[in-house]
PDB file of C-alpha atoms in Angstrom:
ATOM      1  CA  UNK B  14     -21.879 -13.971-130.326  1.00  0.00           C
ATOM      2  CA  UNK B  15     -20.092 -15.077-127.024  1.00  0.00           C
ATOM      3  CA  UNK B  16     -19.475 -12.652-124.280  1.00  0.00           C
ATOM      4  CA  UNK B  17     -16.043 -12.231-123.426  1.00  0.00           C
ATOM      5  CA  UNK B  18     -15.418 -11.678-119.154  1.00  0.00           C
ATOM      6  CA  UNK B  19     -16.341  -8.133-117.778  1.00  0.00           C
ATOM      7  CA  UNK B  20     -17.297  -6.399-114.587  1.00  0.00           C
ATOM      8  CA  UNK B  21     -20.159  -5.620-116.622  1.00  0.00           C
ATOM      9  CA  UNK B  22     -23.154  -8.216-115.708  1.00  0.00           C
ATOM     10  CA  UNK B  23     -25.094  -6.780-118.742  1.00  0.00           C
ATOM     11  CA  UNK B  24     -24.326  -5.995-122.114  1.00  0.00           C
ATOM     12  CA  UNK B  25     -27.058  -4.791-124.822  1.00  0.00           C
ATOM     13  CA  UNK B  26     -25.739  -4.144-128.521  1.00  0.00           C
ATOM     14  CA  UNK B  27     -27.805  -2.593-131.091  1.00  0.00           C
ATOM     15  CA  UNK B  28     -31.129  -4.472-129.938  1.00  0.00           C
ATOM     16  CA  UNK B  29     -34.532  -4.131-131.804  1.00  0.00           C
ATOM     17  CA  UNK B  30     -37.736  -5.966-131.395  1.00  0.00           C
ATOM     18  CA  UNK B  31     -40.551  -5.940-133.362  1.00  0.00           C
ATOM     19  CA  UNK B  32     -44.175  -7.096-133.639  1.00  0.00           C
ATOM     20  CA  UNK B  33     -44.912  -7.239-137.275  1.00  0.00           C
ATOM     21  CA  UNK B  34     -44.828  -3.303-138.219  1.00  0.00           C
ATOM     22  CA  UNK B  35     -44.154  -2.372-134.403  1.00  0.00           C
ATOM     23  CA  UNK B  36     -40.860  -1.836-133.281  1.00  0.00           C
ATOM     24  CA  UNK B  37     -41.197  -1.837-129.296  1.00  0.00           C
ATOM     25  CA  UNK B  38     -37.881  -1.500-129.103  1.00  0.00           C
ATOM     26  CA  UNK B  39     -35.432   0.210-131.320  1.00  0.00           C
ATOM     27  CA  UNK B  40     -31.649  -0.212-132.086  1.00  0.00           C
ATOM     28  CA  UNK B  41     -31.070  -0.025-127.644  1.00  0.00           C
ATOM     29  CA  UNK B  42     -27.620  -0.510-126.633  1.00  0.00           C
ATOM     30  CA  UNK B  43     -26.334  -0.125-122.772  1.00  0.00           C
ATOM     31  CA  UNK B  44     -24.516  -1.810-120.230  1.00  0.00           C
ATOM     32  CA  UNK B  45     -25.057  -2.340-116.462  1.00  0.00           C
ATOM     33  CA  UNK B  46     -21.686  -2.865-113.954  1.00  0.00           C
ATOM     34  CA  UNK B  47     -21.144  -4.670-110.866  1.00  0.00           C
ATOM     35  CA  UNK B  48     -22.422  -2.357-107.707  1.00  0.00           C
ATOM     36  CA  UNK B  49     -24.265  -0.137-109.612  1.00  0.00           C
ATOM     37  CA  UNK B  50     -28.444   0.143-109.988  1.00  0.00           C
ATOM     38  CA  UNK B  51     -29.527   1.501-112.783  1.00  0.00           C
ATOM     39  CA  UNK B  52     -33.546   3.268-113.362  1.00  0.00           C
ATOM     40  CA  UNK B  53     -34.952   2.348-116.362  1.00  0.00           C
ATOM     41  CA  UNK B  54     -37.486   5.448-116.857  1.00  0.00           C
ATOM     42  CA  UNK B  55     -40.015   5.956-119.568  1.00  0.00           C
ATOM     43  CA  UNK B  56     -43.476   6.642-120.325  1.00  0.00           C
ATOM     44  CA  UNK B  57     -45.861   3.809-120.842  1.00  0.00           C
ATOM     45  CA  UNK B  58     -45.772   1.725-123.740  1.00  0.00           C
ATOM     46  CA  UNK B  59     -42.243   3.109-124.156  1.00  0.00           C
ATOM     47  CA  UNK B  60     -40.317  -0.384-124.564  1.00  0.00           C
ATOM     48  CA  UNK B  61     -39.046  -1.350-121.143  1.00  0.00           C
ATOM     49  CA  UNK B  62     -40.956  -4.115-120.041  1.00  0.00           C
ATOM     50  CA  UNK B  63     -40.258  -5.921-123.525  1.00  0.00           C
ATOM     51  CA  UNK B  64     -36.754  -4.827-123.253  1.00  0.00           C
ATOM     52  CA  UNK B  65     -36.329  -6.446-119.326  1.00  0.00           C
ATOM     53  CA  UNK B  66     -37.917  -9.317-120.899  1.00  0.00           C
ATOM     54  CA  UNK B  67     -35.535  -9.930-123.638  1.00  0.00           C
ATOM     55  CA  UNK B  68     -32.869  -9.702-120.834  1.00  0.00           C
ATOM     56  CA  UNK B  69     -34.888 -12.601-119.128  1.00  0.00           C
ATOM     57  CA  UNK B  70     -35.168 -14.839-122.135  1.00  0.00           C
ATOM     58  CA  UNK B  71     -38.422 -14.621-121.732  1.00  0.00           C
ATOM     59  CA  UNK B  72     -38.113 -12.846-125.604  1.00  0.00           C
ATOM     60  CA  UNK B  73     -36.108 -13.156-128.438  1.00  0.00           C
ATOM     61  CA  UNK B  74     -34.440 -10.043-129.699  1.00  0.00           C
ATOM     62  CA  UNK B  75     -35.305  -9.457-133.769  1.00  0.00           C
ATOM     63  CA  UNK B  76     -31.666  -8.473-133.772  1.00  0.00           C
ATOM     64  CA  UNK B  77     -28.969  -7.523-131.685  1.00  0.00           C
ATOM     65  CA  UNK B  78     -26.657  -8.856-129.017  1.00  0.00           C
ATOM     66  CA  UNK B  79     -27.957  -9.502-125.341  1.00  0.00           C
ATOM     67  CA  UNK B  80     -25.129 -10.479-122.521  1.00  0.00           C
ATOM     68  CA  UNK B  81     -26.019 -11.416-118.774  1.00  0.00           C
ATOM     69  CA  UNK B  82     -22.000 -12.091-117.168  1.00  0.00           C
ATOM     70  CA  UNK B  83     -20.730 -14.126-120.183  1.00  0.00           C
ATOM     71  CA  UNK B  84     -23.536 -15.890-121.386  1.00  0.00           C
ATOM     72  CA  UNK B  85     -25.692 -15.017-124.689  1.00  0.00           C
ATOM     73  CA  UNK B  86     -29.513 -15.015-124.123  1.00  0.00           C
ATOM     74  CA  UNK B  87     -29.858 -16.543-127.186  1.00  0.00           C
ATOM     75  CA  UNK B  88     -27.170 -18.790-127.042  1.00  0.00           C
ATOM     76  CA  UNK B  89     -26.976 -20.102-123.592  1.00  0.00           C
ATOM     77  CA  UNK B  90     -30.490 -18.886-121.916  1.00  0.00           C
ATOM     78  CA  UNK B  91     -30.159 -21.530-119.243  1.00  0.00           C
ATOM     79  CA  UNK B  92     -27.142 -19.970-118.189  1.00  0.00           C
ATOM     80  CA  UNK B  93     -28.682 -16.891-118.553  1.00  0.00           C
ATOM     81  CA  UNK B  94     -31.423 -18.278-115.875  1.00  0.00           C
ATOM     82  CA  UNK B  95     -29.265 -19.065-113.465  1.00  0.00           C
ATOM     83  CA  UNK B  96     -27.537 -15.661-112.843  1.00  0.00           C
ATOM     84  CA  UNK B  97     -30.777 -13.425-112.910  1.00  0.00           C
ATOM     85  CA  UNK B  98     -33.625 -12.675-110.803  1.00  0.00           C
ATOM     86  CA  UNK B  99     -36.349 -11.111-112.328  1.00  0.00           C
ATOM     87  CA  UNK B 100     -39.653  -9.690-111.098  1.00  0.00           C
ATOM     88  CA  UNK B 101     -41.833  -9.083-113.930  1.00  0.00           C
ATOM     89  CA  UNK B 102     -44.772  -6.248-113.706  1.00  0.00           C
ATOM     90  CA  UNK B 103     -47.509  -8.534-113.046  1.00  0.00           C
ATOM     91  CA  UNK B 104     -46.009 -10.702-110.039  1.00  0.00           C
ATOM     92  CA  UNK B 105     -46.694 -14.103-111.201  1.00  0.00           C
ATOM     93  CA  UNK B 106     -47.502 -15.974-108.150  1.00  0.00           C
ATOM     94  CA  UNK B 107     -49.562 -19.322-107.274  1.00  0.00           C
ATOM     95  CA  UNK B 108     -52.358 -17.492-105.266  1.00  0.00           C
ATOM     96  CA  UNK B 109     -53.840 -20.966-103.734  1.00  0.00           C
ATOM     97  CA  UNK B 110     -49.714 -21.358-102.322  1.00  0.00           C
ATOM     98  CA  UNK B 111     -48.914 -20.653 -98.709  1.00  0.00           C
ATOM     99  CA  UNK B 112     -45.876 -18.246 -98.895  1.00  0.00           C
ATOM    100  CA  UNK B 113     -43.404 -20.327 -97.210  1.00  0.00           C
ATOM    101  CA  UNK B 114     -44.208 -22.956 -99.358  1.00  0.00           C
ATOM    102  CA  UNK B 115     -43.688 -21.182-102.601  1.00  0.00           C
ATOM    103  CA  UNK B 116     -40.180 -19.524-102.015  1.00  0.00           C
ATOM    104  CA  UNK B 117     -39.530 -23.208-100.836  1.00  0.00           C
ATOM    105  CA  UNK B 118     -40.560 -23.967-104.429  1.00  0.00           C
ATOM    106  CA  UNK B 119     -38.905 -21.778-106.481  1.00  0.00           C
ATOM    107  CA  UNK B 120     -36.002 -22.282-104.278  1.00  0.00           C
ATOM    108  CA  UNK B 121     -35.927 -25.905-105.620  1.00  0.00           C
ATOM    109  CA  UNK B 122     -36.673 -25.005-108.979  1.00  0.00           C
ATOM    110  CA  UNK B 123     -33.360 -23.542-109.278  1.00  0.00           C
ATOM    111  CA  UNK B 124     -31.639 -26.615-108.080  1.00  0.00           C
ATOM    112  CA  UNK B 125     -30.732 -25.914-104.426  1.00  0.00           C
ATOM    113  CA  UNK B 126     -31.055 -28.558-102.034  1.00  0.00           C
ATOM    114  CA  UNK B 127     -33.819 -28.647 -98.723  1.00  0.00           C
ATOM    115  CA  UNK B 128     -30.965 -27.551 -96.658  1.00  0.00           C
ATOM    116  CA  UNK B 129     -30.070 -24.839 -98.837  1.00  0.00           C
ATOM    117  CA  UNK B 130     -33.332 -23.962 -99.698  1.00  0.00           C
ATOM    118  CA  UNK B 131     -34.479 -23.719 -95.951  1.00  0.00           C
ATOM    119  CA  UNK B 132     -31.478 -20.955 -95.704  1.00  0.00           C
ATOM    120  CA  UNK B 133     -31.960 -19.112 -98.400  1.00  0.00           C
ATOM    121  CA  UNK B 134     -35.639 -19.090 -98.100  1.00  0.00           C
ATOM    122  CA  UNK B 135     -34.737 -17.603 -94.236  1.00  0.00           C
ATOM    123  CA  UNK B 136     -32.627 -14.819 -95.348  1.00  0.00           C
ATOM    124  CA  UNK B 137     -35.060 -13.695 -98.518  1.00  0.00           C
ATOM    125  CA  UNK B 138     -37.992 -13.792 -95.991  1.00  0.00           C
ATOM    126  CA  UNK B 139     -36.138 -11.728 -93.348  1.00  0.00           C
ATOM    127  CA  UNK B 140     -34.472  -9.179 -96.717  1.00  0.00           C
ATOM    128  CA  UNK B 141     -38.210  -8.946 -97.845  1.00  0.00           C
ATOM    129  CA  UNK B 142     -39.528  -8.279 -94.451  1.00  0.00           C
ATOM    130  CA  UNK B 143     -42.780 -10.951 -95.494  1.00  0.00           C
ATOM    131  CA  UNK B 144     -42.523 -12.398 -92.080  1.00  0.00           C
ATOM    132  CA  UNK B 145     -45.733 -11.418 -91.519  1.00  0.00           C
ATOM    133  CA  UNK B 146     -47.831 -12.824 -94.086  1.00  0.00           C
ATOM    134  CA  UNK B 147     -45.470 -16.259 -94.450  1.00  0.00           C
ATOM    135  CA  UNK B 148     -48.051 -18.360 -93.421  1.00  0.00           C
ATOM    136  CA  UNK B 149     -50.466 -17.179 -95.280  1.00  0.00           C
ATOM    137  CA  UNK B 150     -51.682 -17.741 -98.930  1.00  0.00           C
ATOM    138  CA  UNK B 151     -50.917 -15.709-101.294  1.00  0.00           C
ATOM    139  CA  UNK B 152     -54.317 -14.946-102.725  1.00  0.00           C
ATOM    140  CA  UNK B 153     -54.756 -13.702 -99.305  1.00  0.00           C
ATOM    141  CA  UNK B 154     -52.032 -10.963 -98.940  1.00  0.00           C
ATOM    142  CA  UNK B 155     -52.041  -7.535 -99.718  1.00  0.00           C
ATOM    143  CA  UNK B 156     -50.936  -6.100-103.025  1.00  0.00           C
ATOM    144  CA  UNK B 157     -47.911  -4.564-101.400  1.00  0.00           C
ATOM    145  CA  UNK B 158     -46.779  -7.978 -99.688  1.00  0.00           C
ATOM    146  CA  UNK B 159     -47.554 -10.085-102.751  1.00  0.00           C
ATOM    147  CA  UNK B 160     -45.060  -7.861-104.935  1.00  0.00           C
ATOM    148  CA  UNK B 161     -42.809  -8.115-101.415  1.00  0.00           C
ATOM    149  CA  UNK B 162     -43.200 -12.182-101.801  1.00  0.00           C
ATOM    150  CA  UNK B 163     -42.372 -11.547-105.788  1.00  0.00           C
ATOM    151  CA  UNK B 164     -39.203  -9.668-104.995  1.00  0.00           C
ATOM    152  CA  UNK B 165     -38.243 -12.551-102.069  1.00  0.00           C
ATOM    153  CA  UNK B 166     -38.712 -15.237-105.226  1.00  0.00           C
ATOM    154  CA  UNK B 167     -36.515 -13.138-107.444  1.00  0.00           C
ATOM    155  CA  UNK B 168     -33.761 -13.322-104.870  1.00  0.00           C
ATOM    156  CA  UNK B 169     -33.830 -16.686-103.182  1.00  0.00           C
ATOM    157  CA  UNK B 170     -31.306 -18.250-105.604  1.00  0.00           C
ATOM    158  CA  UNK B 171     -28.661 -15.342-104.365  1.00  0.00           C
ATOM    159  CA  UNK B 172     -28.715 -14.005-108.454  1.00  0.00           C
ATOM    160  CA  UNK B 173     -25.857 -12.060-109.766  1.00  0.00           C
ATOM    161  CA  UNK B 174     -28.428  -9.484-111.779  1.00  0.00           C
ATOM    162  CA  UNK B 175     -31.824  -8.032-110.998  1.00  0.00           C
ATOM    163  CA  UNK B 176     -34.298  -7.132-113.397  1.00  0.00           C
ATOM    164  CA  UNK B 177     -37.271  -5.697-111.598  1.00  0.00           C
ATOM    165  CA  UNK B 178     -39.894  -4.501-113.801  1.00  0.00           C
ATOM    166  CA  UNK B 179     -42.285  -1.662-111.913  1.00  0.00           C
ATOM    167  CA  UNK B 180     -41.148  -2.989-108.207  1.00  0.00           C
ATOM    168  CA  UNK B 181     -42.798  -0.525-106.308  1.00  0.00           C
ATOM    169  CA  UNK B 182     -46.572  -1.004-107.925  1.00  0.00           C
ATOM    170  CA  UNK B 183     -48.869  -1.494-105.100  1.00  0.00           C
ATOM    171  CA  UNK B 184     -46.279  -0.473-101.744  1.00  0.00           C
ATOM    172  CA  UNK B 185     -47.608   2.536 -99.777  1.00  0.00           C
ATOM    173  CA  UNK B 186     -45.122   5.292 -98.994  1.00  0.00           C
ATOM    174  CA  UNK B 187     -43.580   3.874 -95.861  1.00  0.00           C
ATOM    175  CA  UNK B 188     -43.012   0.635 -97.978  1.00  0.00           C
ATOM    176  CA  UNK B 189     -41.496   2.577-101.250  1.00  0.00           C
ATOM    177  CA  UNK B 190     -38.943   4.036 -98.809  1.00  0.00           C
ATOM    178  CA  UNK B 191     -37.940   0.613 -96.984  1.00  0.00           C
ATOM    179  CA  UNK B 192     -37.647  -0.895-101.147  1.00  0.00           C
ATOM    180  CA  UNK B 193     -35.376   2.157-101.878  1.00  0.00           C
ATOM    181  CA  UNK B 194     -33.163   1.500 -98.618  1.00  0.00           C
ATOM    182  CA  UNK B 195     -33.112  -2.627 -99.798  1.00  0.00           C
ATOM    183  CA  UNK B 196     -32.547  -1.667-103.501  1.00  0.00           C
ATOM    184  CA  UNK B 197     -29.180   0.011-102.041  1.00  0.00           C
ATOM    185  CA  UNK B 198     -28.258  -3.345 -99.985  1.00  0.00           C
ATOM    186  CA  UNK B 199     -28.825  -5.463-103.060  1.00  0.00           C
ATOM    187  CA  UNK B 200     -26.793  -3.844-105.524  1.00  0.00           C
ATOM    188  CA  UNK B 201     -23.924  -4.943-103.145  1.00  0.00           C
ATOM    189  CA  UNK B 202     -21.895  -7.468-105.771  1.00  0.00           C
ATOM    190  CA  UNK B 203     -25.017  -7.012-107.773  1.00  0.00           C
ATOM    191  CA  UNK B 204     -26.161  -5.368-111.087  1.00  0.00           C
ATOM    192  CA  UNK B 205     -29.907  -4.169-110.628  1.00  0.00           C
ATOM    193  CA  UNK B 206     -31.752  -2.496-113.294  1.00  0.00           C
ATOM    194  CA  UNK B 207     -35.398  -1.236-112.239  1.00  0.00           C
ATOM    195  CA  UNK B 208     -37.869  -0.445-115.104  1.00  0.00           C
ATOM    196  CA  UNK B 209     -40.618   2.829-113.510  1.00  0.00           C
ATOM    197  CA  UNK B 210     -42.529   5.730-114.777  1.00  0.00           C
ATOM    198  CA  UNK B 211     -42.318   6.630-111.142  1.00  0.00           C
ATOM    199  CA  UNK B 212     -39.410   9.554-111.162  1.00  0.00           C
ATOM    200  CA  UNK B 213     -39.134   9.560-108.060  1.00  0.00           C
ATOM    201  CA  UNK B 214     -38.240   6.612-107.330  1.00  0.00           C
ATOM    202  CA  UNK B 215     -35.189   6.558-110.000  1.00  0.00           C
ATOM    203  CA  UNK B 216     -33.970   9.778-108.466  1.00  0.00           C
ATOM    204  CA  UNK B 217     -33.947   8.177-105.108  1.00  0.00           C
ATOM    205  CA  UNK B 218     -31.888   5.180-105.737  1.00  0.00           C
ATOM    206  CA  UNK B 219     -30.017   5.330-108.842  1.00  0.00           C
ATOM    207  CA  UNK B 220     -26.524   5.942-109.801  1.00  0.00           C
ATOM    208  CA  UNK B 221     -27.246   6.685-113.426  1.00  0.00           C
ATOM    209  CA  UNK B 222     -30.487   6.474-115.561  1.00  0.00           C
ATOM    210  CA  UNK B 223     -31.592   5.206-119.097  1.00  0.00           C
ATOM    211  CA  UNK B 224     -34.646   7.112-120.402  1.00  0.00           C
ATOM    212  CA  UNK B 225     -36.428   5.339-123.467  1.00  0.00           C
ATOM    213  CA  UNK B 226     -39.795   6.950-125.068  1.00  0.00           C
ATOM    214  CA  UNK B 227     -40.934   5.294-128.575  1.00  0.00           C
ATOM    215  CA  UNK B 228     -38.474   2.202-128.093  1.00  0.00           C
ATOM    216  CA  UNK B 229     -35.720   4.774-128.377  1.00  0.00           C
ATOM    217  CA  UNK B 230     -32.908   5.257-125.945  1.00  0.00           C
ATOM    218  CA  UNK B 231     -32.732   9.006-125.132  1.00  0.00           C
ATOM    219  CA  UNK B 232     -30.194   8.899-123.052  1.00  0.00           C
ATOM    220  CA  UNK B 233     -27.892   7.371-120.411  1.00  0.00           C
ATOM    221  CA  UNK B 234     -25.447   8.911-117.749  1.00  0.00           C
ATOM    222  CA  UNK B 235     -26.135  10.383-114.276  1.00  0.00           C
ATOM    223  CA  UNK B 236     -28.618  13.546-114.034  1.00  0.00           C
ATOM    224  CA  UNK B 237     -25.786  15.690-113.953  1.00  0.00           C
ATOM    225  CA  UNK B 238     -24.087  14.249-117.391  1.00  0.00           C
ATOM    226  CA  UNK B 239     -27.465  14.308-118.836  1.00  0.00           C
ATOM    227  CA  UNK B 240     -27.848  18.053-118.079  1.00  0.00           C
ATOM    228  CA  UNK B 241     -24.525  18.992-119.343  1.00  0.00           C
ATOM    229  CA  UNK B 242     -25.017  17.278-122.063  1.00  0.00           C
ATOM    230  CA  UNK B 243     -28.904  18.989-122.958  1.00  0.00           C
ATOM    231  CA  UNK B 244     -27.259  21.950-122.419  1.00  0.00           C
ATOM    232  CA  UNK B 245     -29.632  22.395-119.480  1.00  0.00           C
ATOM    233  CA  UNK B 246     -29.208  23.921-115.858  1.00  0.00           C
ATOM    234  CA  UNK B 247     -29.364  21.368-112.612  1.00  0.00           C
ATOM    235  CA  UNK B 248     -32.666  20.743-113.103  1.00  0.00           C
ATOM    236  CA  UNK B 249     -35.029  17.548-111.723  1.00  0.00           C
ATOM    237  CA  UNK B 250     -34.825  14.361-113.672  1.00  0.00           C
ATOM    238  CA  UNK B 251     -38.779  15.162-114.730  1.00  0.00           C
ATOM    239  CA  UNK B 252     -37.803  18.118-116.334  1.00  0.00           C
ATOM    240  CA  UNK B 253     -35.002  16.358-118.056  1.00  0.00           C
ATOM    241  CA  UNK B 254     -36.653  13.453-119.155  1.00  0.00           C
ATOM    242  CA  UNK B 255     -40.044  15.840-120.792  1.00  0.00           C
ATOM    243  CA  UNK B 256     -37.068  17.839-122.374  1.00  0.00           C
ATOM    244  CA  UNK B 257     -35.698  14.996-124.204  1.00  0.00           C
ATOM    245  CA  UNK B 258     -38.992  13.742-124.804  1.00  0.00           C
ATOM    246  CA  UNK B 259     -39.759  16.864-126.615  1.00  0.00           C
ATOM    247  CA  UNK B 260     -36.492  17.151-128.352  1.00  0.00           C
ATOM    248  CA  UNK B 261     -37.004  13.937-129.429  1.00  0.00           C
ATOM    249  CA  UNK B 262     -40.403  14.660-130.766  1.00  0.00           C
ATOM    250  CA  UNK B 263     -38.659  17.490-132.510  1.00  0.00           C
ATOM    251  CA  UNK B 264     -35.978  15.735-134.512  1.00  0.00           C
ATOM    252  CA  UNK B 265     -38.795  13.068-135.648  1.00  0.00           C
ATOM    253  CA  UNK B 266     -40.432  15.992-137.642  1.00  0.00           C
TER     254      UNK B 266
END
């Protein structure tokens, strides 16, 4: 399918994946607007690293439609490529690369020039506060600055959608709240969805939330929609989100 123009950078219909007799993710649709960040919360093994990479290209859905802006994932994953930054839960990086170097890298790789790159490779490095470990190798930084440097690669080609996947793994507390103060900077002309068992951190930053368990969307809306709709007090998003869970568990019998 195409994807017709909409304020909404990202657009999944009715998607399921499967491995074999596995369905990690099952019959998920949502959508993601301009200015908004969205937590992605769910035990793990609950689907939402295969579902972020689906959004990436990086998979295939079994079926269903994926849109990032107007392009199909399927169809046009170059395009697809080009408007996305993604930071997947491992942090790929080339340990034996001196930081600077490797933003300068992947700042090439997505086709801007040395002039270009040098600026955007400035203003990721000064967003991502790596500074102090730019000269360094990557091997040799912390596990806190290499996600840092992973998030500063996601963002040096100035993408229109962010998919991070478990961004906070690794920071200390001081560094969770400067991520949660940057998260709300980024989503500025930006769609951001952030994948986290980490509550806490969806609660912080989010203007609504998607909770999957089994590769099932449970549900989608703002705490205080969700608790309307449960039928539940104000309550904390963990007390939601086990309620579902439970619910859930409940229907499946």
């Amino acid at each position: 399918r195409t994807c017709p123009g909409s304020r909404r950078l990202i657009r999944v219909e009715h998607v399921t994946r499967t491995y074999g007799q596995l369905v990690a993710v099952d019959d998920v649709s949502f959508s993601v607007d301009r200015n908004e960040i969205v937590g992605f919360v769910g035990p793990n093994g609950a689907g939402k690293s295969t579902m972020l990479k689906m959004l990436s290209t990086y998979l295939a859905p079994t079926r269903g439609t994926i849109c990032i802006g107007e392009s199909n994932v399927e169809q046009d994953p170059v395009a697809v490529r080009e408007q996305i930054g993604y930071l997947p839960g491992d942090t790929p990086l080339y340990g034996d690369m001196v930081v600077g170097d490797w933003l300068r890298f992947v700042a090439g790789a997505h086709g801007l020039t040395d002039a270009a790159a040098e600026t955007a490779v400035n203003t990721v490095v000064e967003t991502c506060d790596v500074t102090p470990v730019l000269a360094k190798r990557i091997r040799e930084c912390s596990t806190g600055f290499r996600q840092r440097v992973g998030l500063a690669s996601a963002l040096v080609h100035d993408p229109a959608v962010l998919l991070l996947d478990e961004p906070t793994h690794g920071f200390d507390p001081l560094q969770v709240m400067a991520f949660r103060d940057l998260l709300r900077q980024l989503k500025t002309d930006r769609a951001v969805l952030f994948s986290t068992h980490i509550i806490a951190d969806v609660e912080a930053v989010s203007d609504r939330v998607l909770m999957i368990d089994n590769g099932r969307l449970l549900a989608d809306g703002t705490v205080s929609e969700l608790c309307a709709e449960a039928q539940l007090p104000e309550t904390s998003l963990e007390n939601l989100f086990a309620h579902l869970v439970a619910t859930a568990g409940v229907d499946d019998v």
